[in-house]
JSON list of C-alpha atoms in Angstrom, two decimals:
[
{"chain": "N", "resi": 1, "resn": "UNK", "atom": "CA", "xyz": [56.90, 77.94, 122.59]},
{"chain": "N", "resi": 2, "resn": "UNK", "atom": "CA", "xyz": [54.93, 75.89, 125.11]},
{"chain": "N", "resi": 3, "resn": "UNK", "atom": "CA", "xyz": [52.82, 78.10, 127.80]},
{"chain": "N", "resi": 4, "resn": "UNK", "atom": "CA", "xyz": [54.33, 77.26, 131.18]},
{"chain": "N", "resi": 5, "resn": "UNK", "atom": "CA", "xyz": [52.98, 77.16, 135.07]},
{"chain": "N", "resi": 6, "resn": "UNK", "atom": "CA", "xyz": [53.60, 81.13, 134.76]},
{"chain": "N", "resi": 7, "resn": "UNK", "atom": "CA", "xyz": [51.66, 82.27, 131.78]},
{"chain": "N", "resi": 8, "resn": "UNK", "atom": "CA", "xyz": [48.56, 81.55, 134.21]},
{"chain": "N", "resi": 9, "resn": "UNK", "atom": "CA", "xyz": [47.05, 83.40, 136.78]},
{"chain": "N", "resi": 10, "resn": "UNK", "atom": "CA", "xyz": [45.62, 80.50, 138.61]},
{"chain": "N", "resi": 11, "resn": "UNK", "atom": "CA", "xyz": [46.89, 76.94, 139.47]},
{"chain": "N", "resi": 12, "resn": "UNK", "atom": "CA", "xyz": [43.09, 76.02, 138.96]},
{"chain": "N", "resi": 13, "resn": "UNK", "atom": "CA", "xyz": [43.73, 77.36, 135.44]},
{"chain": "N", "resi": 14, "resn": "UNK", "atom": "CA", "xyz": [47.21, 75.56, 135.12]},
{"chain": "N", "resi": 15, "resn": "UNK", "atom": "CA", "xyz": [44.87, 73.03, 135.84]},
{"chain": "N", "resi": 16, "resn": "UNK", "atom": "CA", "xyz": [42.36, 72.64, 133.38]},
{"chain": "N", "resi": 17, "resn": "UNK", "atom": "CA", "xyz": [45.48, 73.64, 130.76]},
{"chain": "N", "resi": 18, "resn": "UNK", "atom": "CA", "xyz": [47.29, 70.43, 131.45]},
{"chain": "N", "resi": 19, "resn": "UNK", "atom": "CA", "xyz": [44.02, 68.53, 131.36]},
{"chain": "N", "resi": 20, "resn": "UNK", "atom": "CA", "xyz": [43.36, 69.97, 128.23]},
{"chain": "N", "resi": 21, "resn": "UNK", "atom": "CA", "xyz": [46.76, 69.15, 127.01]},
{"chain": "N", "resi": 22, "resn": "UNK", "atom": "CA", "xyz": [47.36, 65.60, 128.43]},
{"chain": "N", "resi": 23, "resn": "UNK", "atom": "CA", "xyz": [43.86, 64.64, 126.55]},
{"chain": "N", "resi": 24, "resn": "UNK", "atom": "CA", "xyz": [44.89, 66.73, 123.45]},
{"chain": "N", "resi": 25, "resn": "UNK", "atom": "CA", "xyz": [48.56, 64.74, 123.11]},
{"chain": "N", "resi": 26, "resn": "UNK", "atom": "CA", "xyz": [47.40, 61.98, 123.91]},
{"chain": "N", "resi": 27, "resn": "UNK", "atom": "CA", "xyz": [44.91, 61.63, 121.50]},
{"chain": "N", "resi": 28, "resn": "UNK", "atom": "CA", "xyz": [41.80, 60.13, 123.52]},
{"chain": "N", "resi": 29, "resn": "UNK", "atom": "CA", "xyz": [39.18, 63.46, 123.55]},
{"chain": "N", "resi": 30, "resn": "UNK", "atom": "CA", "xyz": [37.22, 60.24, 121.55]},
{"chain": "N", "resi": 31, "resn": "UNK", "atom": "CA", "xyz": [38.43, 58.04, 123.54]},
{"chain": "N", "resi": 32, "resn": "UNK", "atom": "CA", "xyz": [35.85, 56.23, 126.76]},
{"chain": "N", "resi": 33, "resn": "UNK", "atom": "CA", "xyz": [36.36, 57.27, 130.49]},
{"chain": "N", "resi": 34, "resn": "UNK", "atom": "CA", "xyz": [37.10, 54.53, 132.95]},
{"chain": "N", "resi": 35, "resn": "UNK", "atom": "CA", "xyz": [33.60, 54.60, 134.38]},
{"chain": "N", "resi": 36, "resn": "UNK", "atom": "CA", "xyz": [32.63, 54.32, 130.23]},
{"chain": "N", "resi": 37, "resn": "UNK", "atom": "CA", "xyz": [30.09, 56.84, 131.13]},
{"chain": "N", "resi": 38, "resn": "UNK", "atom": "CA", "xyz": [31.67, 59.55, 129.09]},
{"chain": "N", "resi": 39, "resn": "UNK", "atom": "CA", "xyz": [34.19, 60.08, 126.26]},
{"chain": "N", "resi": 40, "resn": "UNK", "atom": "CA", "xyz": [37.09, 62.30, 127.81]},
{"chain": "N", "resi": 41, "resn": "UNK", "atom": "CA", "xyz": [36.08, 65.44, 125.98]},
{"chain": "N", "resi": 42, "resn": "UNK", "atom": "CA", "xyz": [32.74, 65.16, 127.47]},
{"chain": "N", "resi": 43, "resn": "UNK", "atom": "CA", "xyz": [34.20, 64.50, 130.89]},
{"chain": "N", "resi": 44, "resn": "UNK", "atom": "CA", "xyz": [36.05, 67.81, 130.64]},
{"chain": "N", "resi": 45, "resn": "UNK", "atom": "CA", "xyz": [33.33, 70.08, 129.57]},
{"chain": "N", "resi": 46, "resn": "UNK", "atom": "CA", "xyz": [31.44, 68.46, 132.63]},
{"chain": "N", "resi": 47, "resn": "UNK", "atom": "CA", "xyz": [34.70, 68.35, 134.96]},
{"chain": "N", "resi": 48, "resn": "UNK", "atom": "CA", "xyz": [35.68, 72.19, 133.80]},
{"chain": "N", "resi": 49, "resn": "UNK", "atom": "CA", "xyz": [32.49, 73.68, 132.47]},
{"chain": "N", "resi": 50, "resn": "UNK", "atom": "CA", "xyz": [34.36, 74.93, 129.82]},
{"chain": "N", "resi": 51, "resn": "UNK", "atom": "CA", "xyz": [33.69, 73.46, 125.60]},
{"chain": "N", "resi": 52, "resn": "UNK", "atom": "CA", "xyz": [36.62, 71.16, 125.43]},
{"chain": "N", "resi": 53, "resn": "UNK", "atom": "CA", "xyz": [37.19, 71.92, 121.41]},
{"chain": "N", "resi": 54, "resn": "UNK", "atom": "CA", "xyz": [37.21, 75.91, 121.70]},
{"chain": "N", "resi": 55, "resn": "UNK", "atom": "CA", "xyz": [39.63, 75.80, 125.09]},
{"chain": "N", "resi": 56, "resn": "UNK", "atom": "CA", "xyz": [42.19, 73.93, 122.40]},
{"chain": "N", "resi": 57, "resn": "UNK", "atom": "CA", "xyz": [41.93, 76.48, 119.71]},
{"chain": "N", "resi": 58, "resn": "UNK", "atom": "CA", "xyz": [41.99, 79.12, 122.38]},
{"chain": "N", "resi": 59, "resn": "UNK", "atom": "CA", "xyz": [44.86, 77.54, 124.21]},
{"chain": "N", "resi": 60, "resn": "UNK", "atom": "CA", "xyz": [46.43, 76.70, 120.65]},
{"chain": "N", "resi": 61, "resn": "UNK", "atom": "CA", "xyz": [46.69, 80.64, 119.90]},
{"chain": "N", "resi": 62, "resn": "UNK", "atom": "CA", "xyz": [47.15, 81.67, 123.07]},
{"chain": "N", "resi": 63, "resn": "UNK", "atom": "CA", "xyz": [50.46, 79.78, 122.76]},
{"chain": "N", "resi": 64, "resn": "UNK", "atom": "CA", "xyz": [51.51, 80.64, 119.15]},
{"chain": "N", "resi": 65, "resn": "UNK", "atom": "CA", "xyz": [51.08, 84.75, 120.57]},
{"chain": "N", "resi": 66, "resn": "UNK", "atom": "CA", "xyz": [53.13, 84.10, 123.09]},
{"chain": "N", "resi": 67, "resn": "UNK", "atom": "CA", "xyz": [55.41, 82.64, 120.59]},
{"chain": "N", "resi": 68, "resn": "UNK", "atom": "CA", "xyz": [55.54, 85.93, 117.94]}
]
């Protein structure tokens, strides 16, 4: 089961989830952002102040728990 807007307390939390999901589904975490400065994973870390890999792992666990 996928996480939906109602699974998050704020729009910001949902936005972070959507960006992480977009990076993950397009398999672009190791691709360079258009500015050429960072990978998408590093951009996520800088933009949201969260470790991308840890966030994806946490998100995946949350989705699994909700579907059980």
